[in-house]
PDB file of C-alpha atoms in Angstrom:
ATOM      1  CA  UNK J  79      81.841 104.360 114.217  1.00 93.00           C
ATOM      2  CA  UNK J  80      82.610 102.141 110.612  1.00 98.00           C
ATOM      3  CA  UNK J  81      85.317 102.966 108.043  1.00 98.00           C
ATOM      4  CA  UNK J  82      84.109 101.172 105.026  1.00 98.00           C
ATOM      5  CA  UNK J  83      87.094 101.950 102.668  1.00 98.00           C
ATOM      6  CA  UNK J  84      90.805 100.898 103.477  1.00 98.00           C
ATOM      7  CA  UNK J  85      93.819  99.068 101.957  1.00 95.00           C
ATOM      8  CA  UNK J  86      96.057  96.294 103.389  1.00 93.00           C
ATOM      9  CA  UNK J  87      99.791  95.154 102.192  1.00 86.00           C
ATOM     10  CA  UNK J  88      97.884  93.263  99.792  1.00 87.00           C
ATOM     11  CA  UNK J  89      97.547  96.421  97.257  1.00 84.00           C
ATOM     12  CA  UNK J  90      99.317  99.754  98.343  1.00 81.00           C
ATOM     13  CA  UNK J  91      98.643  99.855 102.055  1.00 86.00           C
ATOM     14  CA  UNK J  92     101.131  99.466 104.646  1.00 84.00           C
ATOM     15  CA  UNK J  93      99.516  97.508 107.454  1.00 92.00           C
ATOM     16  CA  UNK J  94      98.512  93.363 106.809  1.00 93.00           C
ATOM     17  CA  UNK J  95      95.044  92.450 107.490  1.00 97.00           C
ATOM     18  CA  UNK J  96      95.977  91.515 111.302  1.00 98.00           C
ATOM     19  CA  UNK J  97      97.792  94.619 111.888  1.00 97.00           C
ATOM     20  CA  UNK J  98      94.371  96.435 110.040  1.00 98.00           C
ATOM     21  CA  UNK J  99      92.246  94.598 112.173  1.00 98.00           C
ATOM     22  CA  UNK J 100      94.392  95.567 115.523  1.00 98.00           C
ATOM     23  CA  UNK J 101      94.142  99.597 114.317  1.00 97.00           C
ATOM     24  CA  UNK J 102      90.548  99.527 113.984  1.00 97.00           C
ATOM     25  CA  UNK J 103      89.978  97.750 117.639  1.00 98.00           C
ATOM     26  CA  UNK J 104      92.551 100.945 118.620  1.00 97.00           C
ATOM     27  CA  UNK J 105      90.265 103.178 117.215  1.00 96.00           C
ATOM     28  CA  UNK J 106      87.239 102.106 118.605  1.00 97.00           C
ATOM     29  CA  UNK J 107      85.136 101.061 115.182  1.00 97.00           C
ATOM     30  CA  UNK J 108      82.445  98.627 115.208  1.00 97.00           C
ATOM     31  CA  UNK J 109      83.358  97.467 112.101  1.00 98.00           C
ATOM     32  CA  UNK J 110      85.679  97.710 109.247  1.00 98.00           C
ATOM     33  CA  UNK J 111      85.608  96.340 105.134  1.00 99.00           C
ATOM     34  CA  UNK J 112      88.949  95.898 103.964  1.00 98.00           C
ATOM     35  CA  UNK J 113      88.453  97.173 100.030  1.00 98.00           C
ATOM     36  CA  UNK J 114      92.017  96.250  98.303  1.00 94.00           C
ATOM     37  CA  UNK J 115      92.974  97.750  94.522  1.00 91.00           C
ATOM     38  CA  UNK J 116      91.839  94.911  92.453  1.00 91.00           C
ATOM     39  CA  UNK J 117      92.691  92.076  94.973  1.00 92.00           C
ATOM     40  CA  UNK J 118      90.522  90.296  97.147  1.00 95.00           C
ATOM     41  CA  UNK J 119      94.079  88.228  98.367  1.00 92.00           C
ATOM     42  CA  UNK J 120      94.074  89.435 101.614  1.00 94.00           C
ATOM     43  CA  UNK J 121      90.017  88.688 102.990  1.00 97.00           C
ATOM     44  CA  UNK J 122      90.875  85.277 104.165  1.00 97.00           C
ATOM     45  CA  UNK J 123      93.148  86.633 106.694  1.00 97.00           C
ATOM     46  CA  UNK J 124      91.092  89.588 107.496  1.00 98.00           C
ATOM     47  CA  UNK J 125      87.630  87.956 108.451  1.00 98.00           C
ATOM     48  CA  UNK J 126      90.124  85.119 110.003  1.00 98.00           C
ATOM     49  CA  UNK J 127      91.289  88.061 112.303  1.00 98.00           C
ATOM     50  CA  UNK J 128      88.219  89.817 112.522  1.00 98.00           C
ATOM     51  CA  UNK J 129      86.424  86.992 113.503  1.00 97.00           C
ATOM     52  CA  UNK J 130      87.955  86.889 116.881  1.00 97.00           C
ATOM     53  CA  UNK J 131      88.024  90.616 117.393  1.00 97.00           C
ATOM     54  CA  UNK J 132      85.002  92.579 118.489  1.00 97.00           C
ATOM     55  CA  UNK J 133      85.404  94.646 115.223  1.00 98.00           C
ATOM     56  CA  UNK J 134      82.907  93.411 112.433  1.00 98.00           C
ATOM     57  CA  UNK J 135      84.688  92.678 109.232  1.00 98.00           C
ATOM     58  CA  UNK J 136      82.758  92.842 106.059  1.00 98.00           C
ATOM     59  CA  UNK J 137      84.812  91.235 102.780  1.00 98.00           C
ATOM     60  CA  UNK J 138      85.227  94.139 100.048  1.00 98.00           C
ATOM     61  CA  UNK J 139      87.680  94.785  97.137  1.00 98.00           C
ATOM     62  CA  UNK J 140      88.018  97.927  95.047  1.00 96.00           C
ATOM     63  CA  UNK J 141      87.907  97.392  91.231  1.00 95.00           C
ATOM     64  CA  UNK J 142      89.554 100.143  88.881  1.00 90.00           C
ATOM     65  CA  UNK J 143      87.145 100.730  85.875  1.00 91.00           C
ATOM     66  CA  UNK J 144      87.331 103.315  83.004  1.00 84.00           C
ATOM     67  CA  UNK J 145      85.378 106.483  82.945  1.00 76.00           C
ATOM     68  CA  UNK J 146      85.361 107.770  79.223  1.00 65.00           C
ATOM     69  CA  UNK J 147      83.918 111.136  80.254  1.00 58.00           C
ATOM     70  CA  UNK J 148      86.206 112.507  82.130  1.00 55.00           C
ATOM     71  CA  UNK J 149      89.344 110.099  81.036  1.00 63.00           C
ATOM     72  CA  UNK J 150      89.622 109.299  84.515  1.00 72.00           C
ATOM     73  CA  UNK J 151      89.863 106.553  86.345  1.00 82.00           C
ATOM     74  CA  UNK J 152      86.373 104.991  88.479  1.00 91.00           C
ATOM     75  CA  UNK J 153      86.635 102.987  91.307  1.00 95.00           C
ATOM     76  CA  UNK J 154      83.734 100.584  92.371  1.00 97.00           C
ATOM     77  CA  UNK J 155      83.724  98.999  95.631  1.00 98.00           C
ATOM     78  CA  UNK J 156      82.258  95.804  96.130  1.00 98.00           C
ATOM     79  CA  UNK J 157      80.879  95.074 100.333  1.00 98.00           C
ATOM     80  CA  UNK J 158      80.113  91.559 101.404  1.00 98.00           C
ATOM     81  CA  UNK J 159      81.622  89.864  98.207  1.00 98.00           C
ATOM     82  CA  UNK J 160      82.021  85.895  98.027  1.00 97.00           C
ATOM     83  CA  UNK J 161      85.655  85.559  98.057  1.00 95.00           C
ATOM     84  CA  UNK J 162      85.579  82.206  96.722  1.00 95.00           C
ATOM     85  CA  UNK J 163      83.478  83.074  93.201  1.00 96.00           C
ATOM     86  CA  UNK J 164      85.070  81.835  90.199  1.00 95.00           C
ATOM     87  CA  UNK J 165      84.207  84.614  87.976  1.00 93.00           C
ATOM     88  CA  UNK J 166      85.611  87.315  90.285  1.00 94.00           C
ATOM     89  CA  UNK J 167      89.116  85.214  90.979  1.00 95.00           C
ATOM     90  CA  UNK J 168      89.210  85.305  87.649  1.00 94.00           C
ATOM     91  CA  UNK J 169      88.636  89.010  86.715  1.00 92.00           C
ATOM     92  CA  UNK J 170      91.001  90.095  89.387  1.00 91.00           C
ATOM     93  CA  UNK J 171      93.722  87.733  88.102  1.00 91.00           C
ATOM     94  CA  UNK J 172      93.183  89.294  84.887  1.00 90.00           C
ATOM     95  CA  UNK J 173      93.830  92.558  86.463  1.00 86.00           C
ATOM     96  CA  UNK J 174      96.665  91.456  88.540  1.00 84.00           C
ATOM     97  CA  UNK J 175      98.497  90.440  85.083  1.00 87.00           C
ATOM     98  CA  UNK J 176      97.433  93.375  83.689  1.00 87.00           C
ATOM     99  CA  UNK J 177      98.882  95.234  86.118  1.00 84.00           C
ATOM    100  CA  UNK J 178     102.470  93.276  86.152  1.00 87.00           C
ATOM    101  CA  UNK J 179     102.537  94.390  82.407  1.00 90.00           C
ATOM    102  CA  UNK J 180     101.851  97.453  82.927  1.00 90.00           C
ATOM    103  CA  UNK J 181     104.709  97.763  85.495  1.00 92.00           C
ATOM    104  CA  UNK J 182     107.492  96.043  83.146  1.00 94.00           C
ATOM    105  CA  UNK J 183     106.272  99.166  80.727  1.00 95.00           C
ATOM    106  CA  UNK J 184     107.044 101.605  82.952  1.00 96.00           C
ATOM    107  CA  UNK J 185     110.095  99.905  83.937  1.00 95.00           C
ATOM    108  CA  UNK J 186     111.692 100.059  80.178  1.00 96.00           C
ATOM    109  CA  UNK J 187     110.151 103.532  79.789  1.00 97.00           C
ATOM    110  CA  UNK J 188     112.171 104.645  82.765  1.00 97.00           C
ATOM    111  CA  UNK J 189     115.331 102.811  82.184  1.00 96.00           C
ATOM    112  CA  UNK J 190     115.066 104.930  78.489  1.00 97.00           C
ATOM    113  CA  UNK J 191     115.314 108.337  80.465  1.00 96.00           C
ATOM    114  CA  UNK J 192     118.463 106.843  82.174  1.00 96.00           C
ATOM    115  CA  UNK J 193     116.771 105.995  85.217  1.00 96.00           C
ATOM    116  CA  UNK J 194     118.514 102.448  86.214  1.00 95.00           C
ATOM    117  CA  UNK J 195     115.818 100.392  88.114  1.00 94.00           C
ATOM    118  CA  UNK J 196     115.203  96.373  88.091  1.00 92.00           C
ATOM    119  CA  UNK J 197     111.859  94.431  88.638  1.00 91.00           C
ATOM    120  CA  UNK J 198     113.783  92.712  91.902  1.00 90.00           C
ATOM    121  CA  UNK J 199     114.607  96.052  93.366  1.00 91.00           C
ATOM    122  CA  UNK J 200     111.101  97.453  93.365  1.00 91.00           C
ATOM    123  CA  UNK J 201     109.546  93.850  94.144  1.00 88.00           C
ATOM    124  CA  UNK J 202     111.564  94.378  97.429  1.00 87.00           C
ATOM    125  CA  UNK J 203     109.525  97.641  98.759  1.00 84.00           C
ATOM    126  CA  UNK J 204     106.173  95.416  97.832  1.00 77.00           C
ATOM    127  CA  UNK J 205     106.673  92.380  99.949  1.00 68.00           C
ATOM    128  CA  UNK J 206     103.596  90.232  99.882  1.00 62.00           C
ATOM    129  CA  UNK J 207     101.830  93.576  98.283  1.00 65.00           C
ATOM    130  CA  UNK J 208     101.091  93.148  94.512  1.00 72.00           C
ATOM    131  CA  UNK J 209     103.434  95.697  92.953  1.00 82.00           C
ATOM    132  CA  UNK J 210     102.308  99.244  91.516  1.00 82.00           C
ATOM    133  CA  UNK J 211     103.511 102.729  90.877  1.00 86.00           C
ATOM    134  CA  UNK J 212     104.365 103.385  94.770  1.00 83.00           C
ATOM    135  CA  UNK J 213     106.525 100.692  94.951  1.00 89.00           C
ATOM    136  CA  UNK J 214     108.551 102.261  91.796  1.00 93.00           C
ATOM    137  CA  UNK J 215     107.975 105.565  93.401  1.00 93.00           C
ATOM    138  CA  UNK J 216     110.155 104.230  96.733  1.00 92.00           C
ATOM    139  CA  UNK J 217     112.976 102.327  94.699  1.00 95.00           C
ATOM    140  CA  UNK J 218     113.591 105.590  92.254  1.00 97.00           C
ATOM    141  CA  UNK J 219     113.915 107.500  95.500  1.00 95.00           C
ATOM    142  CA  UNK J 220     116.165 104.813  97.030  1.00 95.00           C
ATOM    143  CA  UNK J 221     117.896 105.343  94.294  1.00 95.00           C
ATOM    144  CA  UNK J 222     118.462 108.906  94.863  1.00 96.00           C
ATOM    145  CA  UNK J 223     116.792 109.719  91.951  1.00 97.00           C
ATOM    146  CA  UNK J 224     113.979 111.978  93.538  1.00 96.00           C
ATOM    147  CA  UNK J 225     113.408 113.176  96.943  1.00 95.00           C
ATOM    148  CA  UNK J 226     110.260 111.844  98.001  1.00 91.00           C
ATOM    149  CA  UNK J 227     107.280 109.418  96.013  1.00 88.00           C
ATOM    150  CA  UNK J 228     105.180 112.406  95.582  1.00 88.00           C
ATOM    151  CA  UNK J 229     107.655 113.774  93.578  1.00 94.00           C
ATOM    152  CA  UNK J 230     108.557 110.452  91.461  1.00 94.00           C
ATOM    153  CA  UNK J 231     104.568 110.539  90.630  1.00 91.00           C
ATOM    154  CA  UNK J 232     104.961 114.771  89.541  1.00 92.00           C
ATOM    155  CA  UNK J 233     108.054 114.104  87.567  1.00 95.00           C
ATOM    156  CA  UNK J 234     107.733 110.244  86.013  1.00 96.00           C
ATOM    157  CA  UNK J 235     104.738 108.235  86.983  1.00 93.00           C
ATOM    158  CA  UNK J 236     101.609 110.485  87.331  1.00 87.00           C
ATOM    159  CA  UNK J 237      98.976 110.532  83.861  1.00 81.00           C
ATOM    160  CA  UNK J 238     100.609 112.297  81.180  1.00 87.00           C
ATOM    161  CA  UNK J 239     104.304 112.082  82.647  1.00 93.00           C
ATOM    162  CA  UNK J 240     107.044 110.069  80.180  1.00 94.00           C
ATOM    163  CA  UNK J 241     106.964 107.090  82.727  1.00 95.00           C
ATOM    164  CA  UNK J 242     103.215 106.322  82.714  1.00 92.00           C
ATOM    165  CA  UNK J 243     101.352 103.394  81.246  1.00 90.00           C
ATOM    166  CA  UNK J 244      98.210 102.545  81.175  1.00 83.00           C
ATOM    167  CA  UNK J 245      96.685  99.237  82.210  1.00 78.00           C
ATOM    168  CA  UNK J 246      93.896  96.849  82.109  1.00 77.00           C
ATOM    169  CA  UNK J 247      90.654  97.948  83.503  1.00 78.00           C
ATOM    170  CA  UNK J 248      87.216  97.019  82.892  1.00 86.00           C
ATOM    171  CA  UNK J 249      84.413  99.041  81.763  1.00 89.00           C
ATOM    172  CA  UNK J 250      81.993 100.812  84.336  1.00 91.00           C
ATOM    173  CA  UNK J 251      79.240  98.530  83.938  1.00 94.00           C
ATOM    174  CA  UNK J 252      81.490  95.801  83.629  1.00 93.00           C
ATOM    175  CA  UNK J 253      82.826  96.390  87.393  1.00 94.00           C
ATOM    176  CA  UNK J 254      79.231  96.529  89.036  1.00 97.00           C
ATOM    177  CA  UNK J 255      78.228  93.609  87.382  1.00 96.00           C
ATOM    178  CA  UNK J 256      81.277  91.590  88.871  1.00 94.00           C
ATOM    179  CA  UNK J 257      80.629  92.696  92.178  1.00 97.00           C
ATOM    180  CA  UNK J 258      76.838  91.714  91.646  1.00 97.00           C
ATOM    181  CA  UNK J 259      77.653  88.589  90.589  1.00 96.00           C
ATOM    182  CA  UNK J 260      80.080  87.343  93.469  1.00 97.00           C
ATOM    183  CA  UNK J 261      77.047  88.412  95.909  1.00 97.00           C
ATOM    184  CA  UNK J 262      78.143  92.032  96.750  1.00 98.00           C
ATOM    185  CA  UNK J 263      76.894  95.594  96.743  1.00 98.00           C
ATOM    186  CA  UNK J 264      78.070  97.669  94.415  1.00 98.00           C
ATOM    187  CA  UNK J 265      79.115 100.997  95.509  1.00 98.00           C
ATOM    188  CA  UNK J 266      80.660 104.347  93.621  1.00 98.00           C
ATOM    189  CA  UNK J 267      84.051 105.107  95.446  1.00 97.00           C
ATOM    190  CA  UNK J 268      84.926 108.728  95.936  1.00 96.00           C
ATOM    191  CA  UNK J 269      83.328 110.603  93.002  1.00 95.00           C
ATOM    192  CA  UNK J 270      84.824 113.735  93.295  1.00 93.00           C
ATOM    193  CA  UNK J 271      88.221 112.393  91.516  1.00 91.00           C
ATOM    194  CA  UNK J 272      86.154 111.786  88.567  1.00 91.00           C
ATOM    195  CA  UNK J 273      86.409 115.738  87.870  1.00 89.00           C
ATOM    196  CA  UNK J 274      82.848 115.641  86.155  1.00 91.00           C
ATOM    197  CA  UNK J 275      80.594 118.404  86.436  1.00 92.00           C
ATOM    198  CA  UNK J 276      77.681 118.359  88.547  1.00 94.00           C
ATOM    199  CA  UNK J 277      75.220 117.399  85.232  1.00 95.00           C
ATOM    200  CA  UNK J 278      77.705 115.039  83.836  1.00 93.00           C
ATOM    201  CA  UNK J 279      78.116 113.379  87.337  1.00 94.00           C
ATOM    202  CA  UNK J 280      74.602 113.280  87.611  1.00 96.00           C
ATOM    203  CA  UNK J 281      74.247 111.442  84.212  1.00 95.00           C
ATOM    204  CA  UNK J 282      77.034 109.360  84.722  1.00 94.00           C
ATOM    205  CA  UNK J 283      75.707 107.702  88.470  1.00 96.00           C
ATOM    206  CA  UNK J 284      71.813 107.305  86.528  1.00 97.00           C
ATOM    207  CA  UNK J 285      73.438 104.904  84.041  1.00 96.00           C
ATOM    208  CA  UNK J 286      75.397 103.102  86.640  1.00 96.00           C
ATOM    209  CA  UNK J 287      72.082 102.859  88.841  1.00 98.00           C
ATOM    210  CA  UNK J 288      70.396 101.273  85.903  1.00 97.00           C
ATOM    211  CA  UNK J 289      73.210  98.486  85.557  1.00 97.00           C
ATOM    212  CA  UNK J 290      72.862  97.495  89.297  1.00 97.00           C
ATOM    213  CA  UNK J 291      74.676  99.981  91.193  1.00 98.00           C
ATOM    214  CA  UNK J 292      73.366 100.023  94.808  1.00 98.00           C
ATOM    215  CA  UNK J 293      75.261 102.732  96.657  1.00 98.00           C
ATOM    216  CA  UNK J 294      78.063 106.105  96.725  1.00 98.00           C
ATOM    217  CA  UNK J 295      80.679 106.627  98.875  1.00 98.00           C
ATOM    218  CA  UNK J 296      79.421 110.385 100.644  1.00 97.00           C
ATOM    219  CA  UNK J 297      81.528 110.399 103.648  1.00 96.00           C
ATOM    220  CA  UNK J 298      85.348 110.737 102.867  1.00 96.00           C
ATOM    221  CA  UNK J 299      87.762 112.774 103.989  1.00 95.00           C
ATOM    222  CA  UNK J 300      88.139 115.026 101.129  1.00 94.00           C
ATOM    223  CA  UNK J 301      84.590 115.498 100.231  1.00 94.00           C
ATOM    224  CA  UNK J 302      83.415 119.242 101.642  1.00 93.00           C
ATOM    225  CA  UNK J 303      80.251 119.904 102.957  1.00 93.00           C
ATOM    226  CA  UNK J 304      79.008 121.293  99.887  1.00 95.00           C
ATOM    227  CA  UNK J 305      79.951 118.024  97.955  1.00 95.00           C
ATOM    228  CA  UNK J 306      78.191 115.916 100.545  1.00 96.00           C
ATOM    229  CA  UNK J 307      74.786 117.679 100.307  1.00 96.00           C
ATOM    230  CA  UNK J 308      75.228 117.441  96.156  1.00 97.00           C
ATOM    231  CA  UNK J 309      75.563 113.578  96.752  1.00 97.00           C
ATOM    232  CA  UNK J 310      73.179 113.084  99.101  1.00 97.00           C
ATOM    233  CA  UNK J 311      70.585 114.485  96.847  1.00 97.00           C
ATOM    234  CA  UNK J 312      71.935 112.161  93.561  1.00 97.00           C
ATOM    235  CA  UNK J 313      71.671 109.262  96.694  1.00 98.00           C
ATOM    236  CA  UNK J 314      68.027 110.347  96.853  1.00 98.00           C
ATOM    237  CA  UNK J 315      67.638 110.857  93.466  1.00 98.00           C
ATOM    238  CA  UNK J 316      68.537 106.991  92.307  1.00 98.00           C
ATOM    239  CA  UNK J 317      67.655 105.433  95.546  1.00 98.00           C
ATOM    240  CA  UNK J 318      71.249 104.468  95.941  1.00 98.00           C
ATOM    241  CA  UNK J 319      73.156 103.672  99.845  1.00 98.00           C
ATOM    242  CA  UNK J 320      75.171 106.737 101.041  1.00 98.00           C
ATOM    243  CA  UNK J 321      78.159 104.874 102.365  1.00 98.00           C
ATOM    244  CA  UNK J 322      81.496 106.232 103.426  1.00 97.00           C
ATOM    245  CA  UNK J 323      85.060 105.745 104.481  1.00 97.00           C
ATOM    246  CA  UNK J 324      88.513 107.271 104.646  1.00 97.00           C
ATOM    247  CA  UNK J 325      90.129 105.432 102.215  1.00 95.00           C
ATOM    248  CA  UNK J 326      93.032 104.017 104.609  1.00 96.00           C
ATOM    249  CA  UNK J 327      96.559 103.635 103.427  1.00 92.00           C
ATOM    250  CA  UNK J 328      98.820 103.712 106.562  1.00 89.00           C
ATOM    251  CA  UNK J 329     102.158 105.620 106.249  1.00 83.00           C
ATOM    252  CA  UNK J 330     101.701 106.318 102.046  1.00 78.00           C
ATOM    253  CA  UNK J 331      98.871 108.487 103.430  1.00 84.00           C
ATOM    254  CA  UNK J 332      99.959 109.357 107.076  1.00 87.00           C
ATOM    255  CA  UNK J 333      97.051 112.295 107.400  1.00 90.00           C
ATOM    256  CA  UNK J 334      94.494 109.979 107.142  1.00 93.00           C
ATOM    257  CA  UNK J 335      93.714 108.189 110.440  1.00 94.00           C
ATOM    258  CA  UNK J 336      91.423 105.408 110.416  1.00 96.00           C
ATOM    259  CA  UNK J 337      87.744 105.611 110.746  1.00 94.00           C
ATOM    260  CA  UNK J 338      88.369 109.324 111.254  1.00 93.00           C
ATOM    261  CA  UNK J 339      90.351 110.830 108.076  1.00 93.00           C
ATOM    262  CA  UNK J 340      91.537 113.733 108.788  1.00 93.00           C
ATOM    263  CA  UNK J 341      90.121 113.719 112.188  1.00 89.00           C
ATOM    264  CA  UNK J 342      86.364 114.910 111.976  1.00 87.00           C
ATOM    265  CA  UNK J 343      85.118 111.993 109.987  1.00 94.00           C
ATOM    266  CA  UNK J 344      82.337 109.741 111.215  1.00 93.00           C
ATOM    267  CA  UNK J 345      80.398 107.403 109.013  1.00 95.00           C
ATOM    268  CA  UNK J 346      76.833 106.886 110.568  1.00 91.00           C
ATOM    269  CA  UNK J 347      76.466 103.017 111.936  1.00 94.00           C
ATOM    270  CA  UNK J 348      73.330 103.547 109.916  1.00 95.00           C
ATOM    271  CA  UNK J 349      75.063 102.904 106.233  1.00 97.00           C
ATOM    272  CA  UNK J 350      75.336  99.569 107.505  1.00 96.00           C
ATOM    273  CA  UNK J 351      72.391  99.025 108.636  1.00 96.00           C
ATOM    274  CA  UNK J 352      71.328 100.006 105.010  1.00 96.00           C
ATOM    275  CA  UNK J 353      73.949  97.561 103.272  1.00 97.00           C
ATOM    276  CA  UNK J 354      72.768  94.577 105.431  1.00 96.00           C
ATOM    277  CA  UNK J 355      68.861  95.686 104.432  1.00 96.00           C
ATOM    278  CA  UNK J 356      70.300  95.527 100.620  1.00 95.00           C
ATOM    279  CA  UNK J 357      71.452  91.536 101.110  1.00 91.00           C
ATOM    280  CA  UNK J 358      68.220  90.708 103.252  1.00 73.00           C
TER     281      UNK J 358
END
């Protein structure tokens, strides 16, 4: 058993890479890509720990992209990047500021509704993590000012709510080809939170498989039976990878167990077999 999709305190998850690697030996996986929001910070000290584990570690990030159809936002993930590539530091620093911006935005939007916060306050529930909307989620309900984060994100932080501001991201086409570039596979995360139709989806993954994309993301937890066999067939269709993971968060997402999701998961050892054929 793999799990080819999770998150480590170095974006919004709440276990370090160690503590990741630890879990997945728990839970029995061979191996295990550690796919970060827009931060590849953290894959030094996950292939350090993987590397004397028995759990295979494969270097990933997950890079936020635009999707004009839908007015969504796409997620790429990037397997068996080269940590060290210039271009690729470089875009995610770009991100990284983009996304400090974007915080001190929603900061001065909130303070304007009378919600008191202070960049130190919500830097404190990040730690080492790079700070984002959850963290401003937990320090608006420290402050008493909702009950729980899913309820900051309904009332103040979700798309379309006063608090919200947008951020950097890079175009589609623009995300593959950074992950191409640094050595990696590029892969179509979770495409049923695109809310496309089945044409538009279908339109949308044949112009991403024409600017180098190599695989989609099948088995997750939230995808039904009925959405696997539609992407299994667009897999077929542009000879892309059918890859899968659950998209581990730790205790922001407590119903999602690793390498199993919500507990009936299991992503084929074959996938990578498949990703190692693409780098051969």
């Amino acid at each position: 058993m793999i799990d080819l999709h999770t998150h480590s305190t170095f974006s919004d998850g709440s276990l370090t890479p160690e503590q990741l690697v630890r879990e997945a030996e728990r839970a029995r996986l061979s191996a295990l890509a550690l796919t970060d929001h827009d931060s590849i910070s953290g894959l030094e000290q996950f292939m350090a720990a993987c590397s004397k584990s028995i759990v295979r570690g494969v270097p990933g990030v997950e890079i936020s992209v635009d999707c004009n159809p839908s007015d969504a936002t796409m997620h790429i993930l990037g397997y068996f990047i080269d940590p060290a590539n210039a271009e690729l530091n470089e875009h995610v620093n770009r991100l990284r500021d983009g996304r400090q911006h974007r915080n001190e935005e929603i900061l001065k939007r909130l303070n304007a509704m009378g919600l008191m916060l202070n960049m130190n306050e919500i830097s404190s529930f990040a730690g080492e993590n790079n700070v984002g909307r959850l963290h401003i989620a937990q320090a608006l309900m420290a402050r008493g000012y909702v009950r729980t984060t899913q309820e900051a994100f309904d009332k103040y932080l979700a798309k379309g709510k006063a608090g919200y501001a947008n951020r950097l991201r890079f175009k589609p086409l623009g995300g593959v080809e950074m992950i191409r570039k640094a050595g990696g596979i590029a892969v179509l995360a979770h495409p049923f939170t695109l809310n496309l139709g089945k044409q538009a989806l279908a339109t949308c993954v044949g112009e991403l498989a024409q600017g180098g994309l190599q695989g989609i993301e099948i088995y997750y937890p939230q995808h039904s039976s009925k959405l696997v066999r539609q992407y299994l067939d667009l897999a077929e269709q542009f000879h892309l990878v059918a890859t899968g993971g659950t998209d581990f968060h730790g205790s922001p997402m407590p119903d999602v167990k690793l390498g199993r999701g919500f507990g009936v998961l299991d992503v084929p050892n074959a996938v990578l077999e498949q990703l190692d054929a693409l780098r051969a």
